[in-house]
Structure formats: structure tokens, C-alpha cells
Coordinates of N, CA and C in Angstrom, one line a residue:
Chain A
E169 N 0.9 -1.2 0.0 CA 0.0 0.0 0.0 C 0.9 1.2 0.0
V170 N 0.4 2.3 -0.7 CA 1.2 3.5 -0.8 C 0.7 4.5 0.3
F171 N 1.7 5.1 0.9 CA 1.5 6.1 1.9 C 2.2 7.4 1.5
L172 N 1.5 8.5 1.6 CA 2.1 9.8 1.3 C 1.9 10.6 2.6
V173 N 2.9 11.3 3.1 CA 2.8 12.1 4.3 C 3.4 13.5 4.0
E174 N 2.6 14.5 4.1 CA 3.1 15.9 3.9 C 3.6 16.5 5.3
S175 N 4.5 17.4 5.2 CA 4.9 18.1 6.4 C 5.4 19.5 5.9
G176 N 5.5 20.4 6.9 CA 6.1 21.7 6.6 C 5.1 22.9 6.6
G177 N 3.8 22.6 6.8 CA 2.9 23.6 6.9 C 3.0 24.5 8.1
G178 N 2.3 25.6 8.1 CA 2.3 26.5 9.3 C 1.8 27.8 8.9
L179 N 2.0 28.8 9.9 CA 1.6 30.1 9.7 C 2.7 31.0 9.3
V180 N 2.5 31.7 8.2 CA 3.5 32.7 7.7 C 2.9 34.0 7.3
Q181 N 3.7 35.0 7.2 CA 3.2 36.3 6.8 C 3.2 36.5 5.3
P182 N 2.4 37.4 4.8 CA 2.4 37.6 3.4 C 3.8 38.0 2.9
G183 N 4.2 37.5 1.8 CA 5.5 37.8 1.2 C 6.6 36.8 1.7
E184 N 6.3 36.0 2.7 CA 7.3 35.0 3.1 C 7.3 33.7 2.3
S185 N 8.2 32.9 2.7 CA 8.4 31.6 1.9 C 8.1 30.4 2.9
L186 N 7.8 29.3 2.3 CA 7.6 28.0 3.0 C 7.9 26.9 2.1
R187 N 8.5 25.8 2.6 CA 8.7 24.6 1.8 C 8.0 23.4 2.4
L188 N 7.1 22.8 1.6 CA 6.4 21.6 2.0 C 7.2 20.4 1.5
S189 N 7.1 19.3 2.3 CA 7.7 18.1 1.9 C 6.7 17.0 1.8
C190 N 6.9 16.0 1.0 CA 6.0 14.9 0.9 C 6.9 13.6 0.8
T191 N 6.7 12.7 1.8 CA 7.4 11.5 1.9 C 6.5 10.4 1.4
A192 N 7.0 9.6 0.4 CA 6.2 8.5 -0.2 C 6.8 7.2 0.3
S193 N 6.0 6.2 0.6 CA 6.4 4.9 0.9 C 5.5 3.9 0.2
G194 N 6.1 2.7 -0.1 CA 5.4 1.7 -0.8 C 5.3 1.8 -2.3
I195 N 6.1 2.7 -2.8 CA 6.1 2.8 -4.3 C 7.6 2.8 -4.8
T196 N 7.7 2.6 -6.1 CA 9.0 2.6 -6.7 C 9.3 4.0 -7.2
S197 N 10.4 4.6 -6.6 CA 10.7 6.0 -6.8 C 10.9 6.3 -8.3
G198 N 10.3 7.4 -8.7 CA 10.5 7.9 -10.0 C 9.5 7.4 -11.1
D199 N 8.7 6.4 -10.7 CA 7.8 5.8 -11.7 C 6.6 6.6 -12.0
D200 N 6.2 7.4 -11.0 CA 4.9 8.1 -11.1 C 5.1 9.6 -11.1
A201 N 4.4 10.3 -11.9 CA 4.3 11.8 -11.7 C 3.6 12.1 -10.4
M202 N 4.0 13.2 -9.8 CA 3.5 13.6 -8.5 C 2.9 15.0 -8.6
S203 N 1.9 15.3 -7.9 CA 1.2 16.6 -7.9 C 1.0 17.2 -6.5
W204 N 0.8 18.5 -6.5 CA 0.3 19.2 -5.3 C -1.1 19.7 -5.7
V205 N -2.0 19.5 -4.8 CA -3.4 20.0 -4.9 C -3.8 20.7 -3.6
R206 N -4.5 21.8 -3.7 CA -4.9 22.5 -2.5 C -6.4 22.7 -2.3
L207 N -6.8 22.8 -1.1 CA -8.2 23.0 -0.7 C -8.3 24.3 0.2
A208 N -8.7 25.4 -0.4 CA -8.8 26.6 0.4 C -10.1 26.7 1.1
P209 N -10.2 27.4 2.2 CA -11.5 27.5 3.0 C -12.6 28.0 2.1
G210 N -13.7 27.3 2.1 CA -14.9 27.8 1.3 C -14.8 27.6 -0.2
R211 N -13.7 27.0 -0.6 CA -13.5 26.8 -2.0 C -13.3 25.3 -2.3
G212 N -13.2 24.9 -3.6 CA -13.0 23.6 -4.0 C -11.5 23.2 -4.2
L213 N -11.3 22.0 -4.7 CA -9.9 21.6 -4.9 C -9.3 22.4 -6.1
E214 N -8.1 22.7 -5.9 CA -7.4 23.5 -7.0 C -6.0 22.8 -7.2
W215 N -5.8 22.4 -8.5 CA -4.5 21.9 -8.9 C -3.4 23.0 -8.8
V216 N -2.3 22.7 -8.1 CA -1.2 23.6 -7.9 C -0.1 23.4 -9.0
G217 N 0.2 22.1 -9.2 CA 1.2 21.8 -10.2 C 1.7 20.4 -10.1
F218 N 2.5 20.0 -11.0 CA 3.0 18.6 -11.0 C 4.4 18.5 -11.5
I219 N 5.0 17.4 -11.2 CA 6.3 17.0 -11.7 C 6.2 15.7 -12.3
R220 N 6.6 15.6 -13.6 CA 6.5 14.4 -14.3 C 7.4 13.3 -13.8
N221 N 7.2 12.0 -14.2 CA 8.0 10.9 -13.8 C 9.3 10.9 -14.5
R222 N 10.2 10.1 -14.0 CA 11.6 10.0 -14.6 C 11.5 9.7 -16.1
A223 N 10.7 8.9 -16.5 CA 10.6 8.5 -17.9 C 10.2 9.7 -18.8
S224 N 9.5 10.6 -18.2 CA 9.0 11.8 -19.0 C 9.9 13.0 -18.7
G225 N 11.0 12.8 -18.1 CA 12.0 13.8 -17.9 C 11.9 14.6 -16.6
G226 N 10.9 14.3 -15.8 CA 10.9 15.0 -14.5 C 10.6 16.5 -14.6
T227 N 10.0 17.0 -15.7 CA 9.7 18.4 -15.9 C 8.5 18.8 -15.1
T228 N 8.3 20.1 -14.9 CA 7.2 20.6 -14.1 C 6.2 21.5 -14.9
D229 N 5.0 21.6 -14.4 CA 4.1 22.6 -14.8 C 3.2 23.1 -13.7
Y230 N 2.7 24.3 -13.8 CA 2.0 24.9 -12.7 C 0.8 25.6 -13.1
A231 N -0.1 25.8 -12.1 CA -1.3 26.6 -12.3 C -0.9 28.0 -12.5
A232 N -1.7 28.8 -13.2 CA -1.4 30.2 -13.5 C -1.3 31.0 -12.2
S233 N -2.1 30.6 -11.2 CA -2.1 31.3 -9.9 C -0.9 31.2 -9.1
V234 N 0.0 30.2 -9.4 CA 1.2 30.1 -8.6 C 2.5 30.1 -9.5
K235 N 2.3 30.1 -10.8 CA 3.5 30.1 -11.7 C 4.4 31.3 -11.4
G236 N 5.7 31.0 -11.3 CA 6.7 32.0 -11.0 C 6.9 32.2 -9.5
R237 N 6.0 31.6 -8.6 CA 6.2 31.7 -7.2 C 6.5 30.4 -6.5
F238 N 5.9 29.3 -7.1 CA 6.0 28.0 -6.5 C 6.9 27.1 -7.4
T239 N 7.6 26.2 -6.8 CA 8.5 25.3 -7.5 C 8.4 23.9 -6.9
I240 N 8.1 22.9 -7.8 CA 8.1 21.5 -7.3 C 9.4 20.8 -7.7
S241 N 9.9 20.0 -6.8 CA 11.0 19.2 -7.1 C 10.9 17.9 -6.5
R242 N 11.7 16.9 -6.9 CA 11.7 15.6 -6.3 C 13.0 15.0 -6.1
D243 N 13.2 14.2 -5.1 CA 14.4 13.5 -4.9 C 14.0 12.0 -4.8
D244 N 14.2 11.3 -6.0 CA 13.7 9.9 -6.1 C 14.5 9.0 -5.2
S245 N 15.8 9.4 -4.9 CA 16.6 8.5 -4.1 C 16.1 8.5 -2.7
R246 N 15.3 9.5 -2.3 CA 14.7 9.5 -0.9 C 13.2 9.4 -0.9
N247 N 12.6 9.2 -2.1 CA 11.2 9.1 -2.3 C 10.5 10.4 -1.7
M248 N 11.0 11.5 -2.0 CA 10.5 12.8 -1.5 C 10.1 13.7 -2.7
V249 N 9.1 14.5 -2.4 CA 8.6 15.5 -3.3 C 8.5 16.8 -2.5
Y250 N 8.9 17.9 -3.1 CA 8.9 19.2 -2.4 C 8.0 20.2 -3.1
L251 N 7.5 21.2 -2.3 CA 6.8 22.3 -2.9 C 7.4 23.6 -2.2
Q252 N 8.2 24.3 -3.0 CA 8.8 25.5 -2.5 C 7.8 26.7 -2.8
M253 N 7.4 27.4 -1.8 CA 6.4 28.4 -2.0 C 7.0 29.8 -1.6
N254 N 7.1 30.7 -2.6 CA 7.7 32.0 -2.3 C 6.6 33.1 -2.5
S255 N 6.9 34.2 -2.0 CA 6.0 35.4 -2.1 C 4.5 35.0 -1.8
L256 N 4.3 34.4 -0.7 CA 3.0 33.9 -0.3 C 2.0 35.0 -0.1
K257 N 0.8 34.7 -0.5 CA -0.3 35.6 -0.4 C -1.4 35.0 0.4
S258 N -2.3 35.9 0.9 CA -3.4 35.3 1.7 C -4.3 34.3 1.0
D259 N -4.3 34.5 -0.4 CA -5.1 33.6 -1.2 C -4.5 32.2 -1.2
D260 N -3.2 32.0 -0.8 CA -2.6 30.7 -0.8 C -2.9 29.9 0.5
T261 N -3.7 30.5 1.4 CA -4.1 29.8 2.6 C -4.9 28.6 2.2
A262 N -4.5 27.4 2.6 CA -5.2 26.2 2.1 C -4.6 25.0 2.8
V263 N -5.3 23.9 2.7 CA -4.7 22.6 3.0 C -4.0 22.1 1.7
Y264 N -2.8 21.8 1.8 CA -2.0 21.3 0.6 C -1.9 19.8 0.7
Y265 N -2.3 19.2 -0.4 CA -2.2 17.7 -0.5 C -1.1 17.3 -1.5
C266 N -0.3 16.4 -1.2 CA 0.6 15.7 -2.1 C -0.2 14.5 -2.7
S267 N -0.1 14.3 -4.0 CA -0.9 13.3 -4.6 C -0.1 12.6 -5.7
R268 N -0.4 11.3 -5.9 CA 0.4 10.5 -6.8 C -0.5 10.2 -8.0
C269 N 0.1 10.4 -9.2 CA -0.5 10.1 -10.4 C -0.3 8.6 -10.8
R270 N -1.1 8.1 -11.7 CA -0.9 6.8 -12.2 C 0.1 6.8 -13.4
G271 N 1.3 6.5 -13.1 CA 2.3 6.6 -14.1 C 2.5 8.0 -14.5
S272 N 2.4 8.3 -15.8 CA 2.5 9.6 -16.3 C 1.1 10.3 -16.5
T273 N 0.0 9.6 -16.2 CA -1.3 10.1 -16.4 C -1.8 10.6 -15.1
C274 N -2.1 11.9 -15.0 CA -2.3 12.6 -13.7 C -3.8 12.6 -13.3
F275 N -4.4 11.5 -13.1 CA -5.5 11.5 -12.1 C -4.9 10.8 -10.9
Y276 N -5.4 11.1 -9.7 CA -4.7 10.9 -8.5 C -5.1 9.7 -7.7
V277 N -4.2 8.7 -7.7 CA -4.6 7.4 -7.1 C -4.3 7.3 -5.6
S278 N -3.4 8.2 -5.2 CA -3.1 8.3 -3.7 C -2.9 9.7 -3.3
W279 N -3.3 9.9 -2.0 CA -3.3 11.3 -1.5 C -2.7 11.2 -0.1
G280 N -2.0 12.3 0.3 CA -1.6 12.4 1.7 C -2.7 13.0 2.5
Q281 N -2.5 13.2 3.8 CA -3.5 13.7 4.7 C -3.6 15.2 4.6
G282 N -2.7 15.8 4.0 CA -2.7 17.3 3.8 C -2.0 18.0 5.0
T283 N -1.5 19.2 4.6 CA -0.8 20.0 5.6 C -1.3 21.5 5.4
L284 N -1.7 22.1 6.5 CA -2.3 23.4 6.5 C -1.3 24.5 6.4
V285 N -1.5 25.4 5.4 CA -0.7 26.6 5.3 C -1.6 27.8 5.5
T286 N -1.2 28.6 6.4 CA -2.0 29.8 6.7 C -1.1 31.1 6.4
V287 N -1.6 31.9 5.5 CA -0.8 33.1 5.2 C -1.6 34.3 5.8
S288 N -1.1 34.9 6.8 CA -1.8 36.0 7.5 C -0.8 36.9 8.3
S289 N -1.1 38.2 8.3 CA -0.3 39.1 9.1 C -0.8 39.2 10.5
Chain B
D9 N -6.6 27.5 -21.0 CA -6.8 26.6 -19.9 C -8.2 26.0 -20.1
I10 N -8.4 24.7 -19.7 CA -9.7 24.0 -19.8 C -10.4 24.3 -18.5
Q11 N -11.6 24.8 -18.7 CA -12.5 25.1 -17.5 C -13.5 23.9 -17.4
I12 N -13.9 23.6 -16.1 CA -14.8 22.6 -15.9 C -16.0 23.2 -15.1
T13 N -17.2 23.0 -15.6 CA -18.4 23.5 -14.9 C -19.1 22.3 -14.3
Q14 N -19.2 22.2 -13.0 CA -19.8 21.1 -12.3 C -21.2 21.6 -11.7
S15 N -22.2 20.7 -11.8 CA -23.5 21.1 -11.3 C -24.2 19.8 -10.8
P16 N -25.1 20.0 -9.8 CA -25.3 21.2 -9.0 C -24.2 21.4 -8.0
S17 N -24.3 22.5 -7.3 CA -23.3 22.8 -6.2 C -23.7 22.0 -5.0
T18 N -25.0 21.9 -4.8 CA -25.5 21.2 -3.6 C -26.7 20.3 -4.1
L19 N -26.8 19.1 -3.5 CA -27.8 18.2 -3.9 C -28.3 17.6 -2.6
S20 N -29.6 17.7 -2.3 CA -30.3 17.1 -1.1 C -31.0 15.8 -1.6
A21 N -30.7 14.8 -0.9 CA -31.3 13.5 -1.2 C -31.4 12.6 0.0
S22 N -32.2 11.5 -0.2 CA -32.4 10.6 0.9 C -31.8 9.3 0.6
V23 N -31.5 8.5 1.6 CA -31.0 7.2 1.5 C -31.9 6.4 0.5
G24 N -31.3 5.7 -0.4 CA -32.1 5.0 -1.4 C -32.3 5.7 -2.7
D25 N -32.1 7.0 -2.7 CA -32.3 7.8 -4.0 C -31.2 7.5 -5.0
T26 N -31.5 7.8 -6.2 CA -30.5 7.8 -7.3 C -30.2 9.3 -7.6
V27 N -28.9 9.7 -7.6 CA -28.5 11.0 -7.9 C -27.5 11.1 -9.0
T28 N -27.5 12.2 -9.7 CA -26.6 12.4 -10.9 C -25.9 13.8 -10.8
I29 N -24.6 13.8 -10.9 CA -23.8 15.0 -11.0 C -23.2 15.1 -12.3
T30 N -23.2 16.3 -12.9 CA -22.7 16.5 -14.2 C -21.5 17.5 -14.2
C31 N -20.6 17.3 -15.2 CA -19.5 18.1 -15.5 C -19.4 18.4 -16.9
R32 N -19.2 19.7 -17.2 CA -19.0 20.1 -18.6 C -17.7 20.8 -18.8
A33 N -16.9 20.3 -19.8 CA -15.6 20.9 -20.1 C -15.7 22.0 -21.2
S34 N -14.9 23.0 -21.1 CA -14.9 24.1 -22.0 C -14.4 23.7 -23.4
Q35 N -13.7 22.6 -23.5 CA -13.3 22.0 -24.8 C -13.2 20.5 -24.6
A36 N -13.2 19.8 -25.7 CA -13.2 18.4 -25.7 C -12.0 17.8 -25.0
I37 N -12.2 16.9 -24.1 CA -11.1 16.3 -23.3 C -11.1 14.7 -23.5
T38 N -11.7 14.3 -24.6 CA -11.9 12.8 -24.9 C -12.5 12.2 -23.7
T39 N -11.8 11.2 -23.1 CA -12.4 10.5 -21.8 C -11.5 10.8 -20.6
S40 N -10.7 11.9 -20.7 CA -9.7 12.2 -19.6 C -10.4 12.8 -18.4
L41 N -11.3 12.1 -17.7 CA -12.0 12.7 -16.6 C -12.0 11.7 -15.5
A42 N -11.8 12.2 -14.3 CA -11.9 11.3 -13.1 C -12.9 11.9 -12.1
W43 N -13.4 11.1 -11.2 CA -14.3 11.5 -10.1 C -13.7 11.2 -8.8
Y44 N -13.9 12.1 -7.8 CA -13.4 11.9 -6.4 C -14.5 12.2 -5.4
Q45 N -14.4 11.5 -4.3 CA -15.2 11.8 -3.1 C -14.4 12.3 -2.0
Q46 N -14.9 13.4 -1.4 CA -14.1 13.9 -0.2 C -15.1 14.1 0.9
K47 N -14.7 13.6 2.1 CA -15.5 13.8 3.3 C -14.7 14.9 4.1
L48 N -15.4 15.5 5.0 CA -14.9 16.6 5.8 C -13.7 16.2 6.6
G49 N -12.6 16.9 6.4 CA -11.4 16.6 7.2 C -10.6 15.5 6.6
E50 N -11.0 14.9 5.5 CA -10.2 13.8 4.9 C -9.7 14.2 3.6
A51 N -8.7 13.4 3.1 CA -8.2 13.6 1.7 C -9.2 13.1 0.7
P52 N -9.2 13.6 -0.5 CA -10.1 13.0 -1.5 C -9.8 11.6 -1.8
K53 N -10.8 10.9 -2.3 CA -10.6 9.5 -2.7 C -11.0 9.3 -4.1
L54 N -10.1 8.7 -4.9 CA -10.4 8.4 -6.3 C -11.5 7.4 -6.4
L55 N -12.6 7.7 -7.2 CA -13.7 6.8 -7.4 C -13.5 6.1 -8.7
M56 N -13.3 6.8 -9.8 CA -13.2 6.3 -11.1 C -12.5 7.2 -12.0
S57 N -12.0 6.7 -13.1 CA -11.3 7.5 -14.1 C -11.8 7.0 -15.5
R58 N -11.4 7.8 -16.5 CA -11.6 7.5 -18.0 C -13.0 7.2 -18.4
P59 N -14.1 7.9 -18.1 CA -14.5 8.3 -16.8 C -15.4 7.2 -16.1
S60 N -15.3 6.0 -16.7 CA -16.2 4.9 -16.2 C -15.5 3.7 -15.5
I61 N -14.2 3.8 -15.4 CA -13.4 2.7 -14.8 C -13.4 2.9 -13.3
L62 N -14.1 2.0 -12.6 CA -14.1 2.0 -11.1 C -12.8 1.6 -10.5
E63 N -12.4 2.3 -9.5 CA -11.2 1.9 -8.8 C -11.6 0.7 -7.9
S64 N -10.5 -0.1 -7.6 CA -10.7 -1.3 -6.8 C -11.4 -0.9 -5.5
G65 N -12.4 -1.6 -5.1 CA -13.0 -1.4 -3.8 C -14.2 -0.4 -3.8
V66 N -14.4 0.3 -4.9 CA -15.5 1.3 -5.0 C -16.7 0.5 -5.4
P67 N -17.8 0.8 -4.6 CA -19.1 0.0 -4.9 C -19.6 0.2 -6.3
S68 N -20.3 -0.8 -6.8 CA -20.8 -0.7 -8.2 C -22.0 0.2 -8.3
R69 N -22.5 0.8 -7.2 CA -23.6 1.7 -7.3 C -23.1 3.1 -7.8
F70 N -21.8 3.2 -7.9 CA -21.2 4.4 -8.5 C -21.0 4.1 -10.0
S71 N -21.4 5.0 -10.9 CA -21.1 4.8 -12.3 C -20.8 6.1 -13.0
G72 N -20.0 6.1 -14.0 CA -19.6 7.3 -14.7 C -19.8 7.1 -16.2
T73 N -20.2 8.2 -16.9 CA -20.3 8.1 -18.3 C -19.8 9.4 -18.9
G74 N -19.7 9.4 -20.2 CA -19.4 10.7 -20.9 C -18.1 10.6 -21.7
S75 N -18.0 11.5 -22.7 CA -16.8 11.7 -23.5 C -16.9 13.1 -24.1
G76 N -15.8 13.6 -24.6 CA -15.8 14.9 -25.2 C -15.9 16.1 -24.2
T77 N -17.1 16.6 -24.0 CA -17.3 17.7 -23.1 C -18.3 17.5 -22.0
E78 N -19.1 16.4 -22.1 CA -20.2 16.2 -21.2 C -20.0 14.9 -20.4
F79 N -20.1 15.0 -19.1 CA -19.8 13.8 -18.3 C -20.8 13.8 -17.1
S80 N -21.0 12.6 -16.6 CA -21.9 12.5 -15.4 C -21.5 11.4 -14.5
L81 N -21.7 11.6 -13.2 CA -21.5 10.6 -12.2 C -22.9 10.3 -11.6
T82 N -23.3 9.0 -11.6 CA -24.5 8.6 -11.0 C -24.3 7.7 -9.8
I83 N -25.0 8.0 -8.7 CA -24.9 7.1 -7.5 C -26.3 6.5 -7.4
S84 N -26.4 5.2 -7.5 CA -27.7 4.5 -7.4 C -27.9 4.0 -6.0
S85 N -29.1 4.1 -5.5 CA -29.4 3.7 -4.2 C -28.4 4.3 -3.1
L86 N -28.5 5.5 -3.0 CA -27.6 6.3 -2.1 C -27.6 5.7 -0.7
Q87 N -26.3 5.5 -0.2 CA -26.1 4.9 1.2 C -25.7 6.0 2.1
P88 N -25.8 5.8 3.4 CA -25.4 6.8 4.4 C -23.9 7.2 4.2
D89 N -23.1 6.3 3.8 CA -21.6 6.6 3.6 C -21.4 7.5 2.4
D90 N -22.4 7.7 1.6 CA -22.2 8.4 0.3 C -22.4 9.9 0.5
F91 N -22.8 10.4 1.6 CA -23.0 11.8 1.8 C -21.7 12.5 2.0
A92 N -21.3 13.3 1.0 CA -19.9 13.8 0.9 C -19.9 14.8 -0.2
T93 N -18.7 15.4 -0.5 CA -18.6 16.3 -1.6 C -17.9 15.5 -2.7
Y94 N -18.3 15.7 -3.9 CA -17.8 15.0 -5.1 C -17.2 16.0 -6.1
Y95 N -16.1 15.7 -6.6 CA -15.4 16.5 -7.6 C -15.1 15.7 -8.9
C96 N -15.2 16.4 -10.0 CA -14.7 15.8 -11.2 C -13.3 16.5 -11.5
Q97 N -12.5 15.9 -12.3 CA -11.2 16.5 -12.6 C -10.9 16.1 -14.1
Q98 N -10.5 17.1 -14.9 CA -10.0 16.7 -16.2 C -8.5 16.6 -16.2
Y99 N -7.9 15.7 -16.9 CA -6.5 15.5 -16.9 C -6.0 15.4 -18.4
H100 N -6.8 15.9 -19.3 CA -6.5 15.9 -20.7 C -5.3 16.9 -21.0
F101 N -5.4 18.0 -20.4 CA -4.3 19.1 -20.5 C -4.1 19.6 -19.1
F102 N -2.9 19.3 -18.5 CA -2.7 19.7 -17.1 C -3.8 19.1 -16.3
S103 N -4.4 20.0 -15.4 CA -5.4 19.4 -14.5 C -6.4 20.6 -14.1
T104 N -7.6 20.3 -14.1 CA -8.6 21.2 -13.6 C -9.7 20.4 -12.8
F105 N -10.1 21.0 -11.7 CA -11.2 20.4 -10.9 C -12.5 21.1 -11.2
G106 N -13.6 20.4 -11.1 CA -14.9 21.1 -11.0 C -15.0 21.7 -9.6
Q107 N -16.1 22.5 -9.5 CA -16.3 23.3 -8.3 C -16.8 22.5 -7.1
G108 N -17.2 21.2 -7.3 CA -17.6 20.4 -6.3 C -19.1 20.3 -6.1
T109 N -19.6 19.2 -5.7 CA -21.1 19.0 -5.4 C -21.2 18.4 -4.0
K110 N -21.8 19.1 -3.2 CA -22.1 18.5 -1.8 C -23.4 17.8 -1.8
V111 N -23.3 16.5 -1.5 CA -24.5 15.6 -1.4 C -24.8 15.6 0.0
E112 N -26.0 16.2 0.4 CA -26.4 16.2 1.8 C -27.7 15.5 2.0
I113 N -28.0 15.2 3.2 CA -29.2 14.5 3.6 C -30.4 15.4 3.6
K114 N -31.4 15.0 2.9 CA -32.6 15.8 2.8 C -33.4 15.8 4.1

């Protein structure tokens, strides 16, 4: 069974940075694309971005709302995925989920429990 | 970007009812659509993809249809465990979620 565990959430002020981590267990590193999805208060799920699997070059793409501010990376040797968030805004307040795609096709077969990021002064 | 319009936003129903949720894509996405169930305080759970292939362990009362721009999720004989929020997601080009449908007890 696959387990994803996010960490690194917390309270930050607008303009600050935060890095979220996702630890994966029970999978073969590098085989699956990985995504970050968020759930903001009173809103629905929003795709943040993803990093392709090793076979697809490990490249990244992002939602327009975070492009240029957020960066996703992965360390397959440690089964880790990261979300570096810079220039945070109040609109970025949300529960952030790490999710696993099925191979290179990004519907999400596994999810972490989520980590809360609150951006407030 | 591909937009997804999901309706209704809220649906009131009773145990035993059959309910249908629809998603419309702003452009054709072939069959690249998935459905998720999310309960309060929990992570989303994948129900089905493409859009009628049930994940292992998902009850057969859940069914999905559609292709191109029009899709639907039907829950037959609603059970107490089914009251939750449901989302569709297109994965044809990057990813977009619908706005969600809260299925609540009438």
C-alpha cells in the first residue's frame, strides 16, 4: 500500500516563503508523476502543479495562480517531493495535498492527509 | 486553460435515492476525466477514471459516463456513507477540478 505524508505547513506572513515536503512509501521511486493540490477555505480543490515521472524527464508545470512563485522538485533517491512556495499571499491559505498520479497520467490514485498553510499578518 | 463547470453545487437526497452530478468541459477532453469523493477533514478518494473505470473497492452503485465535453456521475441507491462532496477532474491538459457537489441528507 502507498502512503504519502506531507509536512512543513504552518503560519507565515504575506511575502514570506515556506517549503512543504511529501514522503512516499510503498512505491518505486521515479515511476509516477506527482502533484500538489490544495483546498482553500470555502473553495474547492485546486491543482497547484505537478512534476513528471523520470521517464518523462521530471519536468514541471504549474497553475497560473502560482506560476513563478512555486517550485516543485523531487528526490527519487529519498522518495521525496517538495513544494517551495515563495511570495506567499493570503489567497494561498489552504490545506495542501501531495498526490500520486498513475504513471504519467495525472489522475490521483493516492493522497496524503494534507498540511495546512496559513498566510496572514 | 480548460474550464470545468460542475453542477449542481448542492444536492439534497435521501438514502435509497439515485442522484446524478454533471461536469461540462470548456473544450473536448476525450475521456480524460476522473471523479473523487471527499469527506470533511479527509483527503479526496479516487472513485473512477476514464470516466467509467471504477477503482478497486469502489461499490458498483457508482457509475460514470461521458466523453468529449459532457460527463456524469450517478450514484444508485444512495447509502449513508455516500453523503460527501464530489469533484470531477480533467487531466487531458494539465489538470482542472470542478467546483464540487455537496451531497447532503434531505
